[in-house]
XYZ file of C-alpha atoms in Angstrom:
719
model
C 28.520 19.749 11.754
C 28.689 18.542 15.354
C 30.384 20.590 18.342
C 32.740 19.201 20.478
C 30.323 20.157 23.447
C 28.400 16.991 24.191
C 25.386 19.049 25.269
C 24.525 20.649 22.092
C 22.716 17.364 21.062
C 21.140 17.178 24.543
C 23.212 13.992 25.527
C 24.957 13.584 28.784
C 28.391 15.340 29.237
C 31.410 13.550 28.304
C 32.433 12.887 31.746
C 29.273 11.071 32.746
C 28.206 8.535 30.108
C 27.193 5.167 31.397
C 30.251 2.875 31.694
C 30.612 -0.885 31.961
C 34.432 -1.260 32.288
C 35.994 -4.705 31.255
C 39.111 -6.077 32.543
C 42.291 -4.230 31.325
C 44.526 -5.990 28.954
C 47.198 -8.320 30.487
C 50.037 -5.950 29.606
C 48.328 -3.006 31.382
C 49.164 -0.780 28.425
C 47.623 2.424 28.244
C 47.822 2.889 24.574
C 45.324 5.011 22.481
C 43.354 2.011 21.285
C 42.840 0.715 24.934
C 41.113 3.928 26.225
C 37.359 3.936 26.708
C 35.616 4.932 23.271
C 33.426 7.688 24.508
C 30.584 9.482 22.333
C 31.269 13.089 22.745
C 28.386 14.158 20.565
C 25.800 13.046 17.850
C 24.741 15.233 14.942
C 21.437 13.540 13.302
C 21.966 16.019 10.221
C 18.252 16.905 10.695
C 18.100 20.532 8.948
C 15.202 20.999 6.603
C 17.500 21.769 3.538
C 19.983 18.815 4.527
C 20.537 15.710 2.619
C 18.492 13.544 5.044
C 15.108 15.588 4.881
C 15.568 16.309 1.170
C 15.999 12.519 0.190
C 13.381 11.528 2.485
C 10.810 14.037 1.073
C 10.359 15.410 4.605
C 11.632 18.868 4.106
C 8.213 20.569 4.292
C 7.411 19.460 7.848
C 7.836 22.412 10.140
C 9.559 20.426 12.751
C 13.206 20.584 13.381
C 13.527 17.026 14.232
C 14.989 14.243 11.946
C 12.108 12.958 10.037
C 12.720 9.765 7.747
C 10.660 7.391 5.752
C 11.248 3.590 6.326
C 13.022 1.523 4.021
C 15.562 4.168 3.154
C 18.979 4.996 4.540
C 19.702 8.279 6.485
C 23.021 9.647 7.623
C 24.762 10.950 11.010
C 27.916 11.928 12.608
C 29.213 10.539 15.882
C 32.143 12.319 17.443
C 34.245 10.124 19.924
C 36.786 11.025 22.421
C 39.529 9.481 20.297
C 39.670 8.137 16.693
C 37.493 5.008 16.201
C 39.530 1.715 15.309
C 37.447 -0.609 13.278
C 39.698 -3.469 14.379
C 39.183 -3.351 18.011
C 36.230 -0.956 18.440
C 32.526 -1.844 18.087
C 29.295 0.475 17.760
C 25.696 -0.038 17.555
C 22.669 2.118 17.717
C 19.664 1.378 20.212
C 16.250 2.513 18.970
C 13.412 2.647 21.191
C 9.717 3.228 20.567
C 7.851 3.768 23.742
C 4.150 4.321 24.527
C 2.700 6.820 27.056
C 0.525 3.885 27.903
C 2.276 1.375 30.304
C -0.091 -1.345 28.728
C 1.725 -0.897 25.333
C 4.932 -2.764 25.592
C 6.929 -0.683 22.998
C 9.647 -1.934 20.533
C 13.454 -2.255 20.962
C 15.686 -2.557 17.913
C 19.412 -2.810 17.868
C 21.046 -1.609 14.597
C 24.590 -3.356 14.046
C 27.618 -1.892 12.374
C 28.460 -3.828 9.123
C 30.805 -3.540 6.266
C 28.167 -3.658 3.461
C 24.456 -2.565 3.683
C 22.019 -4.988 2.483
C 18.316 -4.136 1.709
C 15.392 -4.690 4.129
C 17.595 -4.969 7.236
C 18.347 -2.803 10.203
C 22.026 -2.110 9.886
C 24.569 0.743 9.469
C 27.982 1.306 7.856
C 30.889 3.854 8.251
C 30.829 5.869 5.033
C 33.410 8.704 6.144
C 35.925 8.862 9.053
C 37.601 12.227 9.980
C 39.970 12.412 13.063
C 37.651 11.325 15.947
C 34.385 11.520 13.891
C 32.559 8.924 11.781
C 29.649 9.474 9.391
C 27.144 6.740 9.459
C 24.760 5.574 6.970
C 21.798 3.711 8.656
C 19.541 1.450 6.829
C 15.874 1.148 8.081
C 13.399 -1.573 7.576
C 10.664 -1.087 4.976
C 8.168 -2.701 7.418
C 9.336 -0.934 10.506
C 6.575 0.450 12.974
C 5.973 4.122 12.267
C 6.585 6.560 15.315
C 8.937 8.313 17.472
C 12.227 6.604 18.286
C 14.510 7.436 21.049
C 18.096 6.864 20.016
C 20.960 5.648 22.161
C 24.611 5.205 20.754
C 26.251 2.259 22.249
C 30.183 2.184 21.957
C 32.334 -0.820 22.959
C 36.399 -0.875 23.230
C 38.528 -3.346 25.111
C 38.010 -1.053 28.118
C 34.326 -1.242 28.325
C 30.955 -0.314 27.007
C 29.345 3.078 27.060
C 25.816 4.260 26.406
C 25.155 7.737 25.011
C 21.418 8.685 24.871
C 20.585 11.339 22.297
C 17.656 12.614 24.231
C 15.759 14.771 22.892
C 16.920 14.110 19.470
C 14.410 11.501 18.599
C 13.834 10.136 15.141
C 10.298 10.307 13.411
C 9.825 7.376 11.248
C 7.090 7.431 8.521
C 5.566 5.291 5.949
C 7.410 5.347 2.384
C 5.363 5.716 -0.876
C 8.669 6.091 -2.576
C 10.006 2.612 -1.455
C 9.023 -0.303 -3.497
C 9.048 -2.832 -0.416
C 6.604 -0.452 1.522
C 3.020 -1.592 1.267
C 2.009 2.087 0.601
C 4.488 2.230 -2.522
C 2.936 4.485 -5.344
C 5.007 4.229 -8.474
C 3.786 7.610 -10.151
C 5.895 10.718 -9.079
C 2.774 13.135 -9.846
C 0.439 10.972 -7.594
C 3.090 10.980 -4.854
C 3.172 14.790 -4.879
C -0.474 15.119 -4.991
C -1.650 12.398 -2.437
C 1.221 12.732 0.102
C 2.924 16.045 -0.314
C 0.098 18.518 -1.423
C -1.191 20.366 1.584
C -4.226 21.857 -0.441
C -7.169 20.105 -1.668
C -10.718 20.309 -3.010
C -13.835 18.687 -1.353
C -16.973 18.313 -3.363
C -20.369 18.860 -1.944
C -24.125 19.631 -3.033
C -26.149 17.352 -5.197
C -25.446 15.380 -8.414
C -26.942 18.065 -10.536
C -25.103 20.908 -8.661
C -21.944 19.956 -7.659
C -20.054 22.563 -5.414
C -16.348 22.609 -4.476
C -14.512 23.828 -1.436
C -10.803 24.290 -0.964
C -9.376 22.645 2.070
C -5.961 23.234 3.973
C -4.914 19.676 4.946
C -2.010 21.271 6.824
C -0.132 17.993 7.365
C 3.361 19.764 7.658
C 2.375 22.484 9.915
C 3.591 23.032 13.446
C 2.561 20.195 15.990
C 0.626 18.336 13.324
C 3.040 15.468 13.190
C 3.001 15.345 17.030
C -0.925 15.381 17.028
C -1.049 12.554 14.717
C 1.312 10.255 16.710
C -0.556 11.238 19.876
C -3.740 10.122 18.164
C -2.111 6.585 17.202
C -1.388 6.287 21.039
C -4.965 6.856 21.795
C -5.742 3.949 19.658
C -4.012 1.605 22.165
C -3.076 -0.817 19.286
C 0.279 -2.568 19.816
C 3.005 -0.600 18.464
C 4.314 -3.673 16.614
C 0.715 -3.254 14.630
C 1.943 0.405 13.715
C 4.018 -1.237 10.806
C 0.794 -2.023 8.926
C -1.044 0.588 6.817
C -4.205 -1.536 7.024
C -4.315 -1.445 10.624
C -3.300 2.145 11.094
C -5.700 3.491 8.654
C -8.560 1.398 10.232
C -7.539 2.847 13.628
C -7.474 6.535 12.167
C -10.972 5.890 10.699
C -12.216 5.213 14.382
C -9.970 7.949 16.070
C -10.990 11.001 13.983
C -14.602 10.652 15.315
C -15.054 10.968 18.944
C -18.088 8.494 19.382
C -16.473 5.707 21.432
C -12.857 6.633 22.066
C -12.878 10.480 22.783
C -11.384 10.879 19.218
C -10.691 14.200 17.430
C -14.121 15.310 16.100
C -17.590 15.327 17.610
C -20.280 14.980 15.018
C -23.418 17.327 15.060
C -26.220 17.162 12.346
C -28.687 19.268 14.268
C -29.632 23.039 13.730
C -27.717 24.209 16.740
C -24.016 24.480 16.968
C -23.848 26.377 20.354
C -20.542 25.722 22.170
C -18.687 24.885 19.081
C -17.716 25.599 15.466
C -20.267 25.299 12.647
C -19.054 22.409 10.538
C -19.330 24.570 7.369
C -17.006 27.224 8.947
C -13.797 25.102 8.933
C -11.664 25.661 5.978
C -8.696 23.211 7.153
C -7.723 20.590 9.544
C -4.607 22.182 11.311
C -6.694 24.249 13.839
C -8.850 21.055 14.598
C -5.745 18.785 15.334
C -3.885 21.414 17.184
C -6.924 22.093 19.408
C -7.211 18.374 20.090
C -3.455 17.913 20.829
C -3.127 20.946 23.123
C -6.282 19.797 25.222
C -4.668 16.382 25.554
C -7.474 14.792 23.750
C -10.542 16.666 24.286
C -12.946 16.168 21.346
C -13.407 19.405 18.918
C -16.910 20.724 18.248
C -18.232 20.089 15.561
C -17.912 17.884 12.449
C -19.878 16.505 9.464
C -18.615 14.109 6.859
C -16.397 16.644 5.020
C -14.669 17.566 8.063
C -14.288 14.117 9.085
C -12.667 13.351 5.565
C -10.444 16.588 5.608
C -8.795 15.472 8.951
C -8.306 12.100 8.090
C -6.533 12.957 4.728
C -4.267 15.270 6.903
C -3.506 12.348 9.390
C -2.763 9.671 6.846
C -0.688 11.987 4.503
C 1.162 13.158 7.461
C 1.970 9.653 8.472
C 3.035 8.771 4.847
C -0.135 7.042 3.467
C -1.247 8.268 0.013
C -5.000 9.504 0.723
C -7.402 11.618 -1.053
C -11.067 12.874 -0.365
C -13.902 11.237 -2.170
C -17.486 12.411 -2.670
C -20.368 10.294 -3.376
C -23.541 11.856 -4.602
C -27.012 10.151 -3.679
C -25.167 8.093 -1.053
C -27.131 5.400 0.628
C -27.039 4.494 4.240
C -27.947 0.904 4.694
C -29.048 0.214 8.201
C -30.090 -3.389 8.108
C -27.355 -4.827 6.049
C -29.712 -5.812 3.214
C -27.443 -4.368 0.745
C -30.636 -2.332 -0.818
C -32.108 0.973 0.262
C -35.501 0.073 1.219
C -38.564 2.300 1.440
C -41.740 1.287 3.135
C -45.287 2.352 1.969
C -48.647 1.753 3.356
C -51.758 0.516 1.462
C -52.422 4.154 0.441
C -48.763 4.270 -1.002
C -47.846 6.664 1.789
C -44.421 6.397 3.440
C -44.353 4.549 6.715
C -41.592 6.765 8.364
C -40.902 4.782 11.678
C -40.200 1.534 9.479
C -37.980 3.581 6.823
C -34.545 3.647 8.494
C -32.369 3.615 5.412
C -31.642 7.016 4.060
C -30.030 8.612 1.014
C -27.595 11.541 1.614
C -27.281 14.107 -1.110
C -23.765 13.722 -0.743
C -21.259 12.062 1.579
C -17.416 12.490 1.703
C -14.943 9.664 2.551
C -11.472 8.933 1.920
C -9.370 6.633 -0.384
C -5.948 5.608 0.848
C -3.391 3.483 -1.333
C -1.850 0.236 -0.137
C -1.371 -3.368 -0.951
C -3.770 -5.869 0.721
C -1.518 -8.890 1.575
C -4.447 -9.967 3.837
C -6.849 -10.269 0.772
C -6.891 -12.368 -2.589
C -4.649 -10.651 -5.180
C -6.263 -7.990 -7.169
C -7.640 -5.998 -4.106
C -4.750 -3.759 -3.457
C -4.681 -0.027 -4.553
C -7.230 2.341 -3.441
C -9.244 1.566 -0.125
C -12.155 3.353 1.115
C -11.395 4.720 4.601
C -14.420 6.468 6.315
C -14.416 8.248 9.854
C -17.793 9.577 9.779
C -19.671 7.555 12.457
C -22.602 5.797 10.743
C -22.551 2.144 11.855
C -20.618 0.021 14.120
C -17.656 -2.159 12.728
C -16.445 -4.752 14.916
C -17.561 -2.603 18.024
C -16.339 0.905 16.992
C -17.635 3.599 14.824
C -15.117 3.150 12.003
C -15.209 1.915 8.365
C -12.499 0.528 6.115
C -10.066 -0.114 4.548
C -12.255 -1.345 1.971
C -10.957 -2.467 -1.435
C -12.567 -0.382 -4.054
C -12.076 -3.239 -6.483
C -14.073 -5.602 -4.248
C -16.971 -3.054 -4.230
C -17.027 -2.985 -8.078
C -17.424 -6.685 -8.423
C -19.823 -6.972 -5.405
C -17.398 -9.089 -3.459
C -18.768 -7.976 -0.105
C -17.424 -11.105 1.705
C -13.983 -9.351 1.705
C -13.058 -7.174 4.629
C -13.502 -4.546 5.905
C -16.989 -3.166 5.705
C -17.451 -3.973 2.081
C -21.116 -4.498 2.320
C -21.855 -1.026 3.701
C -19.640 0.657 1.169
C -21.218 -1.326 -1.676
C -24.776 -0.257 -0.450
C -23.647 3.491 -0.515
C -22.762 3.222 -4.106
C -24.618 0.626 -5.856
C -27.711 -0.462 -3.842
C -30.997 -0.738 -5.573
C -33.665 1.616 -4.029
C -36.590 -0.939 -3.451
C -40.242 0.272 -2.611
C -41.920 -2.184 -0.442
C -45.988 -2.178 0.239
C -47.231 -3.482 3.552
C -50.363 -5.313 3.222
C -53.044 -5.594 6.201
C -51.665 -8.964 6.999
C -48.196 -7.543 7.449
C -46.655 -9.183 4.460
C -44.589 -7.085 2.154
C -44.583 -6.931 -1.786
C -42.114 -5.174 -4.125
C -43.828 -2.422 -6.068
C -40.940 -0.685 -7.525
C -37.240 -0.891 -7.998
C -34.729 2.053 -8.999
C -31.766 0.378 -10.182
C -29.500 3.304 -10.850
C -30.261 6.166 -8.572
C -27.719 5.515 -5.912
C -23.924 6.419 -6.193
C -23.677 9.202 -8.673
C -20.813 11.486 -9.981
C -18.288 9.853 -7.454
C -15.600 12.694 -7.591
C -12.226 13.634 -6.416
C -9.602 16.357 -7.296
C -7.492 15.764 -10.252
C -3.788 15.003 -9.830
C -1.742 18.360 -10.298
C -4.834 20.691 -10.927
C -7.859 21.860 -9.205
C -10.263 20.026 -11.714
C -12.876 17.531 -10.606
C -12.296 13.935 -11.740
C -15.436 11.459 -11.889
C -14.187 8.154 -10.711
C -17.578 6.304 -10.474
C -16.285 3.686 -13.047
C -13.730 2.533 -10.307
C -16.678 1.668 -7.933
C -19.182 0.114 -10.449
C -19.606 -1.107 -13.937
C -21.793 1.104 -16.226
C -25.381 1.393 -14.801
C -27.745 -1.286 -16.180
C -24.758 -3.280 -17.769
C -24.805 -6.998 -17.206
C -21.536 -6.791 -15.147
C -23.223 -4.249 -12.930
C -26.347 -6.306 -12.403
C -24.014 -9.508 -11.625
C -22.255 -7.391 -8.930
C -25.419 -6.379 -7.277
C -26.979 -9.863 -7.207
C -23.713 -11.233 -6.163
C -23.536 -8.750 -3.173
C -27.279 -9.242 -2.071
C -26.696 -12.940 -1.537
C -24.422 -12.028 1.463
C -26.929 -9.609 2.863
C -29.785 -9.906 5.145
C -32.290 -10.447 2.325
C -30.400 -13.186 0.129
C -33.526 -14.266 -1.667
C -34.493 -10.635 -3.090
C -33.173 -11.434 -6.544
C -34.354 -14.486 -8.556
C -31.731 -17.348 -7.890
C -30.751 -19.374 -10.753
C -33.094 -22.327 -11.332
C -30.171 -24.683 -11.700
C -26.351 -24.627 -11.895
C -25.542 -26.814 -15.020
C -22.751 -24.844 -16.505
C -19.114 -24.871 -15.405
C -16.327 -22.468 -16.410
C -12.571 -22.494 -15.978
C -9.436 -21.104 -17.573
C -6.812 -23.424 -18.577
C -3.037 -22.730 -19.133
C -0.918 -25.139 -21.072
C 2.389 -26.346 -19.505
C 4.545 -23.741 -17.809
C 2.514 -20.807 -19.327
C 3.161 -18.076 -21.775
C 6.542 -16.425 -22.322
C 7.221 -12.640 -22.271
C 7.919 -11.430 -25.703
C 5.413 -13.887 -27.165
C 1.549 -14.019 -27.255
C -0.124 -15.317 -24.203
C -2.304 -18.268 -25.085
C -4.994 -19.793 -22.626
C -8.231 -21.446 -22.920
C -11.652 -20.974 -21.516
C -13.440 -24.267 -20.982
C -17.291 -24.668 -20.685
C -19.218 -27.605 -19.763
C -22.904 -27.972 -19.917
C -24.038 -30.975 -17.989
C -27.783 -30.502 -18.824
C -29.681 -32.149 -21.435
C -30.820 -28.823 -22.745
C -29.109 -26.005 -24.917
C -27.488 -23.169 -22.832
C -26.432 -19.713 -24.292
C -24.454 -16.942 -22.460
C -22.525 -13.787 -23.164
C -19.275 -13.850 -21.473
C -17.178 -10.653 -20.728
C -13.499 -11.055 -20.325
C -11.079 -8.296 -18.791
C -7.268 -8.749 -18.628
C -5.463 -6.320 -16.296
C -1.974 -5.892 -15.499
C -0.869 -6.541 -11.794
C 1.900 -5.555 -9.632
C 3.470 -8.530 -7.662
C 1.873 -7.132 -4.484
C -1.685 -7.806 -6.017
C -2.262 -4.263 -6.799
C -4.109 -3.926 -10.386
C -2.537 -1.293 -12.659
C -4.812 -0.998 -15.604
C -6.842 -2.918 -18.305
C -5.052 -4.148 -21.115
C -7.937 -5.747 -22.967
C -11.614 -6.419 -22.559
C -14.157 -7.806 -24.857
C -17.477 -9.990 -25.170
C -17.647 -13.752 -26.412
C -21.025 -15.095 -27.386
C -21.401 -18.781 -26.108
C -23.805 -21.414 -27.332
C -23.414 -24.767 -25.767
C -25.360 -27.973 -27.080
C -26.675 -30.450 -24.390
C -23.885 -32.135 -22.545
C -21.329 -30.334 -24.604
C -17.805 -29.205 -23.441
C -16.480 -26.289 -25.475
C -12.836 -25.043 -25.375
C -12.467 -21.486 -26.507
C -8.803 -20.416 -27.383
C -7.887 -17.121 -25.809
C -5.010 -14.983 -26.914
C -3.404 -11.797 -25.622
C -1.050 -10.588 -28.532
C 2.567 -9.153 -27.510
C 1.709 -5.687 -29.184
C -1.396 -5.550 -26.875
C 0.477 -6.049 -23.662
C 4.013 -4.701 -24.468
C 3.573 -1.305 -23.179
C 1.463 -1.986 -20.004
C 3.875 -4.593 -18.158
C 4.987 -3.732 -14.670
C 7.654 -5.436 -12.482
C 7.291 -9.114 -12.712
C 4.923 -9.457 -15.752
C 1.809 -10.467 -13.867
C -1.511 -10.368 -15.263
C -5.316 -11.312 -14.096
C -7.802 -12.695 -16.496
C -11.339 -12.241 -15.275
C -14.312 -13.875 -17.041
C -17.988 -13.408 -16.027
C -21.273 -14.019 -17.529
C -24.709 -15.321 -17.038
C -26.721 -18.333 -18.533
C -29.651 -16.775 -20.302
C -31.812 -19.892 -19.738
C -31.181 -20.368 -15.887
C -29.774 -16.940 -14.852
C -26.956 -18.969 -13.514
C -23.884 -16.536 -12.819
C -20.603 -17.745 -14.404
C -17.314 -16.300 -12.939
C -13.668 -17.336 -12.981
C -10.330 -15.566 -12.562
C -6.723 -16.493 -13.360
C -3.487 -14.950 -12.149
C -0.763 -15.627 -14.461
C 2.696 -14.299 -15.489
C 4.582 -14.056 -18.656
C 7.715 -16.310 -18.090
C 11.169 -14.637 -18.596
C 13.965 -16.314 -20.386
C 16.714 -18.144 -18.240
C 20.395 -17.115 -18.664
C 22.175 -20.252 -20.027
C 25.596 -20.737 -18.070
C 28.260 -23.278 -19.512
C 31.686 -24.018 -18.234
C 34.099 -24.495 -21.158
C 36.363 -26.648 -19.331
C 36.989 -28.708 -16.270
C 37.025 -26.596 -12.998
C 40.126 -26.988 -10.868
C 41.089 -25.260 -7.729
C 43.604 -22.670 -8.567
C 43.162 -22.891 -12.174
C 41.523 -20.295 -14.316
C 38.000 -21.473 -15.631
C 36.188 -19.746 -18.509
C 32.432 -19.746 -18.519
C 30.096 -18.695 -21.148
C 26.817 -16.911 -20.338
C 24.166 -16.532 -22.784
C 20.941 -14.481 -22.979
C 18.526 -13.609 -25.628
C 16.396 -10.474 -25.400
C 12.801 -11.831 -26.015
C 11.187 -8.473 -26.734
C 10.746 -6.536 -29.830
C 12.274 -3.415 -27.962
C 15.625 -2.370 -27.006
C 16.744 -2.962 -23.322
C 18.414 0.060 -21.782
C 21.338 -0.011 -19.222
C 21.411 -3.841 -18.873
C 23.421 -5.071 -15.564
C 24.594 -8.662 -15.164
C 25.379 -9.848 -11.597
C 27.425 -12.987 -11.032
C 28.116 -14.809 -7.697
C 28.926 -17.999 -6.178
C 31.696 -20.617 -7.037
C 33.332 -19.556 -3.646
C 33.631 -15.843 -4.688
C 33.827 -13.493 -1.734
C 31.797 -10.647 -3.614
C 29.502 -10.156 -6.446
C 30.757 -9.559 -9.917
C 28.859 -6.658 -11.573
C 29.035 -6.089 -15.334
C 27.428 -3.024 -16.904
C 26.793 -4.109 -20.451
C 24.771 -1.246 -21.842
C 21.881 -1.697 -24.156
C 20.671 -4.973 -25.921
C 18.914 -4.582 -29.181
C 15.608 -6.219 -29.789
C 15.717 -9.947 -30.035
C 19.487 -9.813 -29.930
C 21.582 -12.632 -28.211
C 24.278 -11.718 -25.788
C 27.166 -13.902 -24.964
C 29.554 -13.020 -21.968
C 32.945 -15.061 -21.514
C 33.793 -14.858 -17.840
C 36.998 -16.018 -16.186
C 36.968 -17.362 -12.596
C 39.722 -19.118 -10.438
C 37.999 -21.513 -8.110
C 39.418 -21.448 -4.625
C 37.255 -24.238 -2.949
C 36.795 -28.053 -4.236
C 33.552 -29.792 -4.251
C 30.160 -29.224 -5.569
C 29.598 -25.486 -6.254
C 26.837 -23.321 -7.715
C 27.373 -20.350 -10.163
C 24.535 -17.788 -10.237
C 23.806 -15.055 -12.763
C 21.105 -12.572 -13.257
C 20.319 -9.776 -15.597
C 18.473 -6.688 -14.684
C 17.009 -3.538 -16.664
C 13.976 -1.482 -16.471
C 11.965 -3.164 -19.188
C 12.813 -6.796 -18.039
C 13.205 -8.247 -14.613
C 13.459 -11.665 -12.975
C 16.015 -12.914 -15.575
C 18.469 -15.489 -13.920
C 20.052 -18.755 -14.261
C 22.432 -21.227 -12.532
C 25.063 -23.973 -13.270
C 26.145 -26.847 -10.831
C 29.923 -26.977 -11.290
C 32.149 -29.737 -9.489
C 35.608 -28.186 -8.683
C 38.433 -30.709 -8.570
C 41.203 -30.296 -6.055
C 44.660 -29.229 -7.463
């Protein structure tokens, strides 16, 4: 615990805090409560095996500093010159995030003392008081900027205000994959252990026929690595207010790990000579590279190639708390002209025209994927994002790439940011051979549709096995969905007329939902409506896929997919009923019962692409609240609350919360289990204290069913 010597925490001596005296009380008394409230010492409880570091999953960091994850509570002790009096004394923490660059204005946060902590707020409360010491629980924001915060304790009493800087005891704040309100939240503990806490990984190389693997030490918890990572963020010179956003931080890191335009960590070298530096194949981990860079105040380390860039990027992002993995793509295309194709030019004799063939195909290329929500994009694009620090092409003026949603690459949605066209071409471009004629015109002589993007690989969760994740990046080669993705993508490229466009667009498609939509526990019934506006018959094969989605827009997994053959007569409108049965989705649902239905297809006669998507949720039942008599101030009122379990499964550990009607605090009722389809009736008694129109709110919560609530308007009569 804390010592009475104020210098043990690096703060000023007790006799020299900065005091701002106020006028003494009129009576001139020198009672103990009137004395200045001086902070003698602060103990941030930062030991590796202590509660803070263990609860925040930061006990592996070599550092002896307090390292916490945002959106979570940490504890600290403050010792005063006299006992703290909650009635007349006040207390707050001042947190400062400052930059070494004067152009970056930094951040100031005041953390007030409150009686009850609420989620998603900067605030603190006293959880224990012993003599002159208090133990504080401090709540942090799940969207706070990450970084190294300087801490000052500010104490107020009737005699004045005092500041106690805790220098050099700073607090390091990181992203929090364990916190549901953090955009990097990952709901699987085994995956969190792998993609955040594991410091050893495997990186794949070679060719698609001969895949090699090397073990890499990410070293994200080693000495000086956290400091090196925060030093790197400073080099990005992005406003510290943006350090709260994993999209911006990962994009910044992809630029800073290469040295091309910002004197970042690694200098690339693809020549035969590595004089004056380390051969890229000689590195076996990121620790030495990051320490060298940090200790030299930012001198680029020689030399890197793609797997070294990816290894270092994994280290930096895992260290900062963003779940990240290394991914290897075999037969990886490098599209230089934004055509979204890999173009090879031949002369009349079918010999390669070298100076015109600038696109290339790498045997393998290693990049990263980081896990986060994408509130800046349409729903369904959260989850794994490609982040690539290997300098290949400029992106908005810097050598960087990503974060690119893997789901957008799969569907050919290359209009979505960031750098989706480039990543799409790496994994799914067609290799097109062009012959140049004497007049300079070009003709296609051959197309390879399935040679690019093979055996996309990453290390398995919890073992050293290789996992093939090609299916996350593209549909099966040659399938109709894969061809639609390629052609959809190419229309946004520099050669939009490369693939035959539809002759006409005379078929429309939409998904229709009746009324307020399906209820949880029942079958979800929607309709797919097709209209043929032409005077000719139209046929198509529709593919539908329905996926479970978190409320953040991150897709979890496919619940059901199938094909529907379509035959439309001239001028016909056809409504196809679509049903998702309860037993098909019951074991897949997450948080708020959100689903995404995607329907795609192609009209056989015209080659028109049909595509539509609908996000819908399974509605939860309401709680029915019924007052059983008139409400009168000071008189007991009985209220009936009714709830029916809509699911054919038991609800475990059901908790009801009731508030409103002028009550000062929430009433919690731990009900236990509710059997399948059972109806529960609660009889609750209240004594209204205020007359007039009031609301009574109730909610029910359990792991299997959320978002269940109800309210009643109750007019309370005066006595």
